């Protein structure tokens, strides 16, 4: 800072001395610091000291960039196990294939996942389909309201899927059905929703028997819904139903369970068919086809329009079309017999070529009657019902089943004779017991009359004795007899 003359007058110490060039301190060097602060000498260690020592393994230095890359590659990946949850229902599938596997066709594939308008939209997601644990080459697509279709927008599989199924399922497979699983993996979530159904493989010339479920297998319609689906009472079925349909299955006929229940009840209905039993028989296996339009559509069909025959006719026509595309050669109709409990069932069966003599209606009392026939059978357990049906099926089923039908006819004839003999014996015993009871009743009545007569005679005799005047006079003249404290000697 520059100073003027007045400021210099008050400088008590005077100006700073001027330093000479020779008096400047020498610059500091590394050697000077080392001499002033000597460091400890490094410990001499040979490189061979760590070669064979397992506690000090040799490590090579890695450049920083390589260490960072290695750290990124070796970073742990956090994986969360997928959570599977059953959410929805699916209808069984029928795959029709000829003996050589050169013609394959399928019925429509219907799968419905649970749907809520308040949940996030999953429309367009892929649905992975597995058959016996093997994934199909083409996934399905999730559409509105949880319905699934193939990428083409159709509910029938494309040729690639049919070829895959043809190679997957052996031609000589003896399995009753193949398991089908539809899996929906939500985006940004570990939960996996799935629904299950079954795939049945039929030959194109197979003969099929159609059976309604409500009122035909179960004893009644509404009560059958409640007791089988809600209460789990799977034995609420008509007498002899399991044995009757099992015999048809054992002959070689295919059993198709067709019901107007909505697709949302498919799993519960399938469980009912699996658990229903009447010793020693169970209901035979067979595809379960329900209404694919859901609960609202099923109620509209059953309650409002009252035309379930239209839905059933469409389903049966789709199965016939699959049989034709699968290589059917038989001139006879696919469906050879039908069982129902309403006139609409008769309309649906007749529309697909079932003979009226092979269509049966059953009422809540289990009485069974053919549409074109005067005889009424007691129930499914009546052997005469099979004796009525089997001779009519013999000309229209595959030739390989006719010998089996003959053997079953002979068996049912013997069973009918045994049953009639047992009934005659039971009737004779009942008549004999009735006659014994009647004779015993006559004896008891005669004994009662005799006792009543004896009482009447005794009472009349005592009355006459009281009315006799000599007896009264003797009593009055005898003072001893009149005395209350008399003693007889």
PDB file of C-alpha atoms in Angstrom, residues 85 87 113-123 125 142-146 184 186-187 191 193:
ATOM      1  CA  UNK A  85     -53.180 -69.101  -9.109  1.00  0.00           C
ATOM      2  CA  UNK A  87     -58.383 -68.129 -12.107  1.00  0.00           C
ATOM      3  CA  UNK A 113     -59.992 -66.096 -17.306  1.00  0.00           C
ATOM      4  CA  UNK A 114     -61.518 -64.207 -14.405  1.00  0.00           C
ATOM      5  CA  UNK A 115     -62.354 -60.666 -15.419  1.00  0.00           C
ATOM      6  CA  UNK A 116     -63.003 -57.456 -13.492  1.00  0.00           C
ATOM      7  CA  UNK A 117     -63.727 -54.052 -14.976  1.00  0.00           C
ATOM      8  CA  UNK A 118     -61.834 -52.438 -12.096  1.00  0.00           C
ATOM      9  CA  UNK A 119     -58.542 -54.260 -12.763  1.00  0.00           C
ATOM     10  CA  UNK A 120     -55.912 -53.052 -15.190  1.00  0.00           C
ATOM     11  CA  UNK A 121     -56.440 -54.036 -18.796  1.00  0.00           C
ATOM     12  CA  UNK A 122     -54.539 -57.108 -19.955  1.00  0.00           C
ATOM     13  CA  UNK A 123     -56.042 -57.272 -23.422  1.00  0.00           C
ATOM     14  CA  UNK A 125     -51.348 -60.448 -23.551  1.00  0.00           C
ATOM     15  CA  UNK A 142     -56.211 -62.628 -24.283  1.00  0.00           C
ATOM     16  CA  UNK A 143     -59.197 -60.602 -25.471  1.00  0.00           C
ATOM     17  CA  UNK A 144     -61.957 -58.636 -23.798  1.00  0.00           C
ATOM     18  CA  UNK A 145     -63.596 -60.058 -20.684  1.00  0.00           C
ATOM     19  CA  UNK A 146     -60.912 -62.711 -20.235  1.00  0.00           C
ATOM     20  CA  UNK A 184     -51.331 -65.962 -18.350  1.00  0.00           C
ATOM     21  CA  UNK A 186     -49.039 -60.577 -16.198  1.00  0.00           C
ATOM     22  CA  UNK A 187     -46.649 -57.844 -17.176  1.00  0.00           C
ATOM     23  CA  UNK A 191     -48.167 -63.977 -10.514  1.00  0.00           C
ATOM     24  CA  UNK A 193     -52.950 -67.175 -13.680  1.00  0.00           C
TER      25      UNK A 193
END
